[in-house]
Short mmCIF file of C-alpha atoms in Angstrom, two decimals:
data_model
loop_
_atom_site.label_atom_id
_atom_site.label_comp_id
_atom_site.label_asym_id
_atom_site.label_seq_id
_atom_site.Cartn_x
_atom_site.Cartn_y
_atom_site.Cartn_z
CA UNK E 1 109.25 -91.63 50.85
CA UNK E 2 106.23 -93.46 49.49
CA UNK E 3 106.55 -96.28 47.00
CA UNK E 4 105.05 -94.06 44.28
CA UNK E 5 107.49 -91.25 45.00
CA UNK E 6 110.41 -93.64 44.98
CA UNK E 7 109.30 -95.05 41.63
CA UNK E 8 109.07 -91.57 40.15
CA UNK E 9 112.55 -90.68 41.41
CA UNK E 10 113.95 -93.79 39.74
CA UNK E 11 112.21 -93.07 36.45
CA UNK E 12 113.08 -89.39 36.59
CA UNK E 13 116.77 -90.18 37.04
CA UNK E 14 116.70 -92.35 33.94
CA UNK E 15 114.76 -89.75 31.95
CA UNK E 16 117.10 -87.03 33.17
CA UNK E 17 120.06 -89.05 31.94
CA UNK E 18 118.43 -89.43 28.52
CA UNK E 19 117.86 -85.68 28.21
CA UNK E 20 121.30 -84.78 29.52
CA UNK E 21 122.95 -87.19 27.09
CA UNK E 22 120.91 -85.75 24.25
CA UNK E 23 121.87 -82.20 25.25
CA UNK E 24 125.57 -82.91 25.70
CA UNK E 25 126.18 -85.48 22.95
CA UNK E 26 123.35 -85.97 20.44
CA UNK E 27 122.60 -82.26 19.99
CA UNK E 28 126.21 -81.21 19.53
CA UNK E 29 125.35 -79.51 16.23
CA UNK E 30 122.63 -77.47 17.94
CA UNK E 31 123.89 -75.45 20.92
CA UNK E 32 120.35 -74.13 21.39
CA UNK E 33 118.76 -77.56 21.75
CA UNK E 34 121.71 -78.73 23.80
CA UNK E 35 120.99 -76.03 26.37
CA UNK E 36 117.23 -76.70 26.33
CA UNK E 37 117.62 -80.46 26.76
CA UNK E 38 119.99 -80.04 29.71
CA UNK E 39 117.58 -77.57 31.34
CA UNK E 40 114.75 -80.09 31.01
CA UNK E 41 116.97 -82.77 32.54
CA UNK E 42 117.59 -80.56 35.58
CA UNK E 43 113.92 -79.78 36.32
CA UNK E 44 111.96 -82.35 38.31
CA UNK E 45 108.74 -80.59 37.33
CA UNK E 46 109.63 -80.77 33.64
CA UNK E 47 110.51 -84.45 33.92
CA UNK E 48 107.20 -85.13 35.65
CA UNK E 49 105.39 -83.32 32.81
CA UNK E 50 107.25 -85.38 30.20
CA UNK E 51 106.18 -88.51 32.07
CA UNK E 52 102.60 -87.63 31.22
CA UNK E 53 103.37 -88.82 27.69
CA UNK E 54 103.46 -92.54 26.83
CA UNK E 55 106.92 -94.02 27.29
CA UNK E 56 107.59 -94.26 23.55
CA UNK E 57 106.81 -90.55 23.16
CA UNK E 58 109.16 -89.19 25.83
CA UNK E 59 112.25 -89.03 23.65
CA UNK E 60 113.85 -85.56 23.47
CA UNK E 61 113.32 -85.30 19.70
CA UNK E 62 109.58 -85.83 20.14
CA UNK E 63 109.08 -83.44 23.06
CA UNK E 64 111.33 -80.77 21.54
CA UNK E 65 109.47 -81.01 18.22
CA UNK E 66 106.15 -80.59 20.06
CA UNK E 67 107.47 -77.51 21.84
CA UNK E 68 108.82 -76.14 18.56
CA UNK E 69 105.43 -76.69 16.91
CA UNK E 70 103.74 -74.64 19.61
CA UNK E 71 106.29 -71.88 19.07
CA UNK E 72 105.80 -71.90 15.29
CA UNK E 73 102.01 -71.84 15.75
CA UNK E 74 102.25 -68.66 17.84
CA UNK E 75 101.04 -70.42 20.98
CA UNK E 76 104.35 -70.02 22.85
CA UNK E 77 105.59 -66.51 21.95
CA UNK E 78 108.38 -66.35 24.55
CA UNK E 79 109.81 -69.62 23.27
CA UNK E 80 109.46 -68.48 19.66
CA UNK E 81 111.33 -65.26 20.46
CA UNK E 82 114.14 -67.11 22.22
CA UNK E 83 114.45 -69.53 19.31
CA UNK E 84 114.52 -66.66 16.81
CA UNK E 85 117.30 -64.99 18.80
CA UNK E 86 119.10 -68.34 19.28
CA UNK E 87 119.40 -67.36 22.94
CA UNK E 88 120.17 -70.62 24.74
CA UNK E 89 119.51 -69.42 28.28
CA UNK E 90 116.23 -67.71 27.36
CA UNK E 91 115.18 -70.73 25.31
CA UNK E 92 115.91 -73.08 28.22
CA UNK E 93 113.76 -71.01 30.60
CA UNK E 94 110.97 -70.59 28.05
CA UNK E 95 110.96 -74.29 27.14
CA UNK E 96 110.57 -75.37 30.76
CA UNK E 97 107.88 -72.75 31.33
CA UNK E 98 105.99 -73.72 28.15
CA UNK E 99 106.14 -77.41 29.03
CA UNK E 100 104.77 -76.79 32.52
CA UNK E 101 102.00 -74.41 31.37
CA UNK E 102 101.01 -76.41 28.30
CA UNK E 103 101.71 -79.99 29.32
CA UNK E 104 98.46 -81.27 27.85
CA UNK E 105 99.14 -79.60 24.50
CA UNK E 106 102.72 -80.89 24.36
CA UNK E 107 101.64 -84.42 25.21
CA UNK E 108 98.76 -84.30 22.70
CA UNK E 109 101.15 -83.30 19.91
CA UNK E 110 103.68 -85.94 20.94
CA UNK E 111 101.03 -88.64 20.91
CA UNK E 112 99.39 -87.57 17.64
CA UNK E 113 102.53 -86.87 15.66
CA UNK E 114 105.75 -88.72 14.95
CA UNK E 115 109.08 -87.14 14.23
CA UNK E 116 109.94 -86.88 10.58
CA UNK E 117 113.41 -87.27 9.13
CA UNK E 118 114.86 -84.38 7.19
CA UNK E 119 114.20 -85.59 3.65
CA UNK E 120 115.51 -82.58 1.75
CA UNK E 121 118.62 -82.47 -0.40
CA UNK E 122 118.52 -86.06 -1.64
CA UNK E 123 118.18 -85.11 -5.29
CA UNK E 124 121.97 -84.70 -5.53
CA UNK E 125 122.21 -88.50 -5.42
CA UNK E 126 118.90 -89.45 -6.99
CA UNK E 127 119.11 -87.36 -10.17
CA UNK E 128 122.13 -89.08 -11.77
CA UNK E 129 120.95 -92.51 -10.57
CA UNK E 130 117.46 -92.12 -12.07
CA UNK E 131 118.93 -90.79 -15.31
CA UNK E 132 121.22 -93.82 -15.41
CA UNK E 133 118.27 -96.18 -14.88
CA UNK E 134 116.43 -94.56 -17.79
CA UNK E 135 119.50 -94.85 -20.03
CA UNK E 136 119.87 -98.55 -19.35
CA UNK E 137 116.28 -99.23 -20.32
CA UNK E 138 116.16 -96.71 -23.15
CA UNK E 139 113.22 -94.91 -21.54
CA UNK E 140 112.02 -91.56 -22.85
CA UNK E 141 109.79 -90.96 -19.82
CA UNK E 142 109.77 -92.07 -16.19
CA UNK E 143 107.23 -92.36 -13.42
CA UNK E 144 108.71 -91.80 -9.98
CA UNK E 145 107.52 -93.87 -7.01
CA UNK E 146 109.10 -92.74 -3.75
CA UNK E 147 108.87 -95.12 -0.80
CA UNK E 148 109.15 -94.06 2.81
CA UNK E 149 109.78 -90.32 2.62
CA UNK E 150 106.58 -88.96 4.03
CA UNK E 151 106.24 -85.64 2.21
CA UNK E 152 107.31 -86.91 -1.20
CA UNK E 153 109.93 -84.18 -1.64
CA UNK E 154 112.15 -86.60 -3.57
CA UNK E 155 109.54 -86.67 -6.31
CA UNK E 156 110.66 -83.22 -7.50
CA UNK E 157 114.17 -84.41 -8.28
CA UNK E 158 113.94 -83.10 -11.87
CA UNK E 159 112.66 -79.69 -10.74
CA UNK E 160 115.65 -78.65 -8.62
CA UNK E 161 119.06 -77.33 -9.58
CA UNK E 162 122.16 -79.26 -8.54
CA UNK E 163 125.75 -78.05 -8.55
CA UNK E 164 128.67 -80.37 -7.81
CA UNK E 165 132.06 -79.37 -6.49
CA UNK E 166 133.79 -80.36 -9.73
CA UNK E 167 131.80 -77.76 -11.67
CA UNK E 168 129.13 -80.09 -13.03
CA UNK E 169 125.48 -79.11 -12.86
CA UNK E 170 122.24 -80.99 -13.38
CA UNK E 171 118.55 -80.21 -13.27
CA UNK E 172 116.87 -76.82 -13.40
CA UNK E 173 119.35 -74.10 -12.48
CA UNK E 174 116.53 -71.53 -12.47
CA UNK E 175 114.60 -73.48 -9.81
CA UNK E 176 113.93 -71.85 -6.42
CA UNK E 177 115.52 -74.96 -4.92
CA UNK E 178 119.27 -75.12 -5.46
CA UNK E 179 121.35 -77.94 -3.98
CA UNK E 180 125.05 -78.68 -3.89
CA UNK E 181 127.21 -81.69 -3.22
CA UNK E 182 130.92 -82.49 -3.12
CA UNK E 183 132.36 -85.07 -5.48
CA UNK E 184 135.13 -87.35 -4.24
CA UNK E 185 137.11 -89.72 -6.40
CA UNK E 186 138.08 -89.30 -10.04
CA UNK E 187 134.75 -90.09 -11.70
CA UNK E 188 132.23 -87.34 -12.46
CA UNK E 189 128.53 -88.08 -12.21
CA UNK E 190 126.93 -88.75 -15.62
CA UNK E 191 125.86 -85.55 -17.34
CA UNK E 192 122.66 -87.09 -18.72
CA UNK E 193 119.41 -85.18 -18.57
CA UNK E 194 116.59 -87.02 -16.84
CA UNK E 195 113.72 -87.93 -19.16
CA UNK E 196 110.30 -86.35 -18.73
CA UNK E 197 108.63 -87.25 -15.44
CA UNK E 198 105.03 -88.22 -16.16
CA UNK E 199 103.98 -89.50 -12.73
CA UNK E 200 104.94 -88.63 -9.17
CA UNK E 201 103.71 -91.09 -6.54
CA UNK E 202 104.61 -91.22 -2.85
CA UNK E 203 104.06 -94.35 -0.75
CA UNK E 204 104.02 -94.14 3.04
CA UNK E 205 102.09 -95.49 6.01
CA UNK E 206 101.48 -91.91 7.11
CA UNK E 207 102.26 -89.49 4.26
CA UNK E 208 102.46 -85.74 4.81
CA UNK E 209 100.43 -83.38 2.66
CA UNK E 210 102.58 -80.26 2.36
CA UNK E 211 99.55 -78.26 1.23
CA UNK E 212 98.12 -78.73 4.75
CA UNK E 213 99.39 -75.91 6.98
CA UNK E 214 99.43 -77.98 10.17
CA UNK E 215 101.35 -80.83 8.56
CA UNK E 216 103.83 -78.50 6.89
CA UNK E 217 104.42 -76.75 10.21
CA UNK E 218 105.10 -80.08 11.90
CA UNK E 219 107.79 -80.87 9.32
CA UNK E 220 109.44 -77.54 10.20
CA UNK E 221 109.05 -78.31 13.90
CA UNK E 222 111.08 -81.49 13.48
CA UNK E 223 114.08 -79.40 12.43
CA UNK E 224 116.21 -77.67 15.03
CA UNK E 225 115.51 -73.91 15.35
CA UNK E 226 119.16 -72.82 15.14
CA UNK E 227 119.75 -74.44 11.73
CA UNK E 228 118.29 -71.74 9.44
CA UNK E 229 119.83 -73.15 6.24
CA UNK E 230 118.05 -76.48 6.70
CA UNK E 231 114.79 -74.71 7.52
CA UNK E 232 115.06 -72.47 4.45
CA UNK E 233 115.80 -75.49 2.25
CA UNK E 234 112.81 -77.37 3.64
CA UNK E 235 110.53 -74.39 3.08
CA UNK E 236 111.71 -74.06 -0.52
CA UNK E 237 111.25 -77.77 -1.23
CA UNK E 238 107.81 -77.83 0.37
CA UNK E 239 106.74 -74.82 -1.69
CA UNK E 240 107.97 -76.55 -4.84
CA UNK E 241 106.07 -79.73 -3.94
CA UNK E 242 102.91 -77.77 -3.12
CA UNK E 243 102.99 -76.13 -6.56
CA UNK E 244 102.39 -79.56 -8.15
CA UNK E 245 101.32 -81.96 -5.37
CA UNK E 246 102.22 -85.61 -5.93
CA UNK E 247 99.83 -88.52 -5.58
CA UNK E 248 100.24 -89.86 -2.04
CA UNK E 249 99.27 -93.48 -1.41
CA UNK E 250 98.63 -94.52 2.18
CA UNK E 251 99.82 -97.99 3.13
CA UNK E 252 102.60 -100.48 3.54
CA UNK E 253 104.99 -100.34 0.58
CA UNK E 254 104.91 -104.12 0.15
CA UNK E 255 101.13 -104.09 -0.26
CA UNK E 256 100.76 -100.83 -2.15
CA UNK E 257 103.56 -101.33 -4.70
CA UNK E 258 101.46 -103.10 -7.38
CA UNK E 259 98.93 -100.24 -7.34
CA UNK E 260 101.70 -97.63 -7.44
CA UNK E 261 103.39 -99.22 -10.47
CA UNK E 262 100.04 -99.60 -12.23
CA UNK E 263 99.50 -95.85 -11.96
CA UNK E 264 102.57 -95.12 -14.09
CA UNK E 265 101.62 -94.75 -17.78
CA UNK E 266 102.43 -97.81 -19.86
CA UNK E 267 104.95 -95.96 -22.05
CA UNK E 268 107.02 -94.74 -19.07
CA UNK E 269 109.57 -96.54 -16.91
CA UNK E 270 108.48 -96.88 -13.26
CA UNK E 271 111.46 -95.91 -11.09
CA UNK E 272 111.04 -96.85 -7.43
CA UNK E 273 113.27 -94.91 -5.03
CA UNK E 274 114.13 -95.72 -1.42
CA UNK E 275 116.40 -93.36 0.51
CA UNK E 276 117.28 -94.54 4.00
CA UNK E 277 113.82 -96.09 4.20
CA UNK E 278 114.43 -99.85 4.15
CA UNK E 279 116.29 -99.83 7.46
CA UNK E 280 112.90 -99.25 9.09
CA UNK E 281 111.61 -102.48 7.50
CA UNK E 282 112.17 -105.90 9.09
CA UNK E 283 114.49 -108.03 6.97
CA UNK E 284 111.63 -110.27 5.84
CA UNK E 285 109.67 -107.18 4.67
CA UNK E 286 112.67 -106.00 2.64
CA UNK E 287 112.72 -109.36 0.86
CA UNK E 288 108.96 -109.21 0.22
CA UNK E 289 109.45 -105.69 -1.14
CA UNK E 290 111.99 -107.08 -3.58
CA UNK E 291 109.54 -109.82 -4.57
CA UNK E 292 106.91 -107.16 -5.28
CA UNK E 293 109.30 -105.39 -7.65
CA UNK E 294 109.97 -108.65 -9.47
CA UNK E 295 106.22 -109.27 -9.77
CA UNK E 296 105.57 -105.73 -11.02
CA UNK E 297 108.16 -106.30 -13.75
CA UNK E 298 106.29 -109.30 -15.19
CA UNK E 299 104.76 -107.14 -17.90
CA UNK E 300 107.12 -104.16 -18.11
CA UNK E 301 110.61 -103.09 -16.94
CA UNK E 302 110.79 -101.57 -13.46
CA UNK E 303 113.86 -99.83 -12.03
CA UNK E 304 114.82 -99.49 -8.37
CA UNK E 305 117.21 -96.81 -7.13
CA UNK E 306 118.24 -97.31 -3.51
CA UNK E 307 120.30 -95.12 -1.20
CA UNK E 308 120.71 -97.17 1.94
CA UNK E 309 123.28 -98.12 4.54
CA UNK E 310 125.74 -100.85 3.66
CA UNK E 311 123.99 -104.22 3.62
CA UNK E 312 120.48 -102.82 4.04
CA UNK E 313 119.17 -103.08 0.46
CA UNK E 314 118.75 -106.72 -0.61
CA UNK E 315 120.84 -107.82 -3.62
CA UNK E 316 122.81 -104.55 -3.79
CA UNK E 317 126.51 -105.53 -3.56
CA UNK E 318 128.33 -104.21 -0.50
CA UNK E 319 131.69 -103.93 -2.31
CA UNK E 320 133.37 -105.29 0.78
CA UNK E 321 132.35 -102.21 2.78
CA UNK E 322 131.56 -102.65 6.45
CA UNK E 323 128.05 -102.14 7.79
CA UNK E 324 129.29 -99.55 10.28
CA UNK E 325 131.39 -97.71 7.71
CA UNK E 326 129.45 -94.45 8.06
CA UNK E 327 128.53 -94.14 4.38
CA UNK E 328 125.68 -95.38 2.22
CA UNK E 329 125.58 -97.22 -1.08
CA UNK E 330 123.72 -96.00 -4.14
CA UNK E 331 122.16 -99.05 -5.72
CA UNK E 332 120.52 -99.62 -9.07
CA UNK E 333 118.51 -102.65 -10.16
CA UNK E 334 116.51 -103.03 -13.35
CA UNK E 335 113.87 -105.74 -13.25
CA UNK E 336 113.05 -107.10 -16.69
CA UNK E 337 113.63 -110.27 -18.68
CA UNK E 338 117.35 -109.58 -19.14
CA UNK E 339 118.21 -110.77 -15.61
CA UNK E 340 120.75 -107.98 -15.19
CA UNK E 341 122.37 -108.05 -11.75
CA UNK E 342 121.79 -105.30 -9.21
CA UNK E 343 124.73 -102.93 -8.95
CA UNK E 344 126.24 -100.49 -6.51
CA UNK E 345 126.80 -97.40 -8.66
CA UNK E 346 128.10 -95.04 -5.99
CA UNK E 347 128.76 -94.19 -2.38
CA UNK E 348 127.54 -91.16 -0.48
CA UNK E 349 128.05 -89.51 2.87
CA UNK E 350 126.10 -86.95 4.93
CA UNK E 351 122.75 -87.75 3.35
CA UNK E 352 123.91 -86.93 -0.16
CA UNK E 353 126.11 -83.93 0.52
CA UNK E 354 129.19 -85.94 -0.49
CA UNK E 355 129.13 -88.36 -3.41
CA UNK E 356 131.49 -90.81 -5.10
CA UNK E 357 130.29 -92.16 -8.45
CA UNK E 358 131.41 -95.71 -9.27
CA UNK E 359 129.50 -96.91 -12.34
CA UNK E 360 130.96 -96.83 -15.83
CA UNK E 361 129.43 -94.09 -17.96
#
């Protein structure tokens, strides 16, 4: 065996282990992707094709999203058919075949795109928190500034309908987007109606324009094909966003924040939202982000609603919860001259599908 062949065998074994682990453990909620990932791990030719991508782009989520994009675009009909039928064996064969026939296309997509988190369904947590921020300031209108969620779907929080397990409802119950969440604990969420939203601004290094067909398709491609409810929810939320596209600002949140706040009308409360976004920031950047909010509040109140893992959002109390507790804290801070402390107003699990409200009404 040549030195080059030996090196490939070593790398392939490691890559095979990554794909097998993904198929058997990480993709446990997707039997279809579990079968596909294992099939890729068992094919030396497939592993060699994946190696054509840069190392940082070889992760199963990236390659599987690229394959899914080709299927959604009609460029891999056999794979699309297998995905539609949720036929694991057929999907495994078609995925390997597509990867081998279209290696250049798969690699090009993997290099050009980055996987996007599923950012739908977060309004169940954001709606009551934003309404609470407005109440504390006495605001009759708000301007929403969403940081980190690339497609800005959170900016339509007032345009969706929300039903909670205790019978409460918020938002627009006639909206094409209807969400639900379970309430735990003995406190209901506040029944306040959110004030008028007069500005919708998204801030991201690489925002997604849902009115662009290719970008919208890539968001769908990042979801797993055998999770039709999540796909249907994403489609509904993207259609809602496309009906009134938000202003998307390209750039680092720390640098762009002053401009974003300035774009909110003077008679409205800027409400900055971060949902599982700050964990992608270095600690020093999180602190600079906080400084920017303080600076923006020099001439007007600014509110910050955070939904982050325990200990991630600076100044938000952890309530004694452990970092690895498995839930997130809903934080609220109002920056103005009153020097009110930041507060943890709730806990949530499963990206907002389960919620415990903590703040006094």
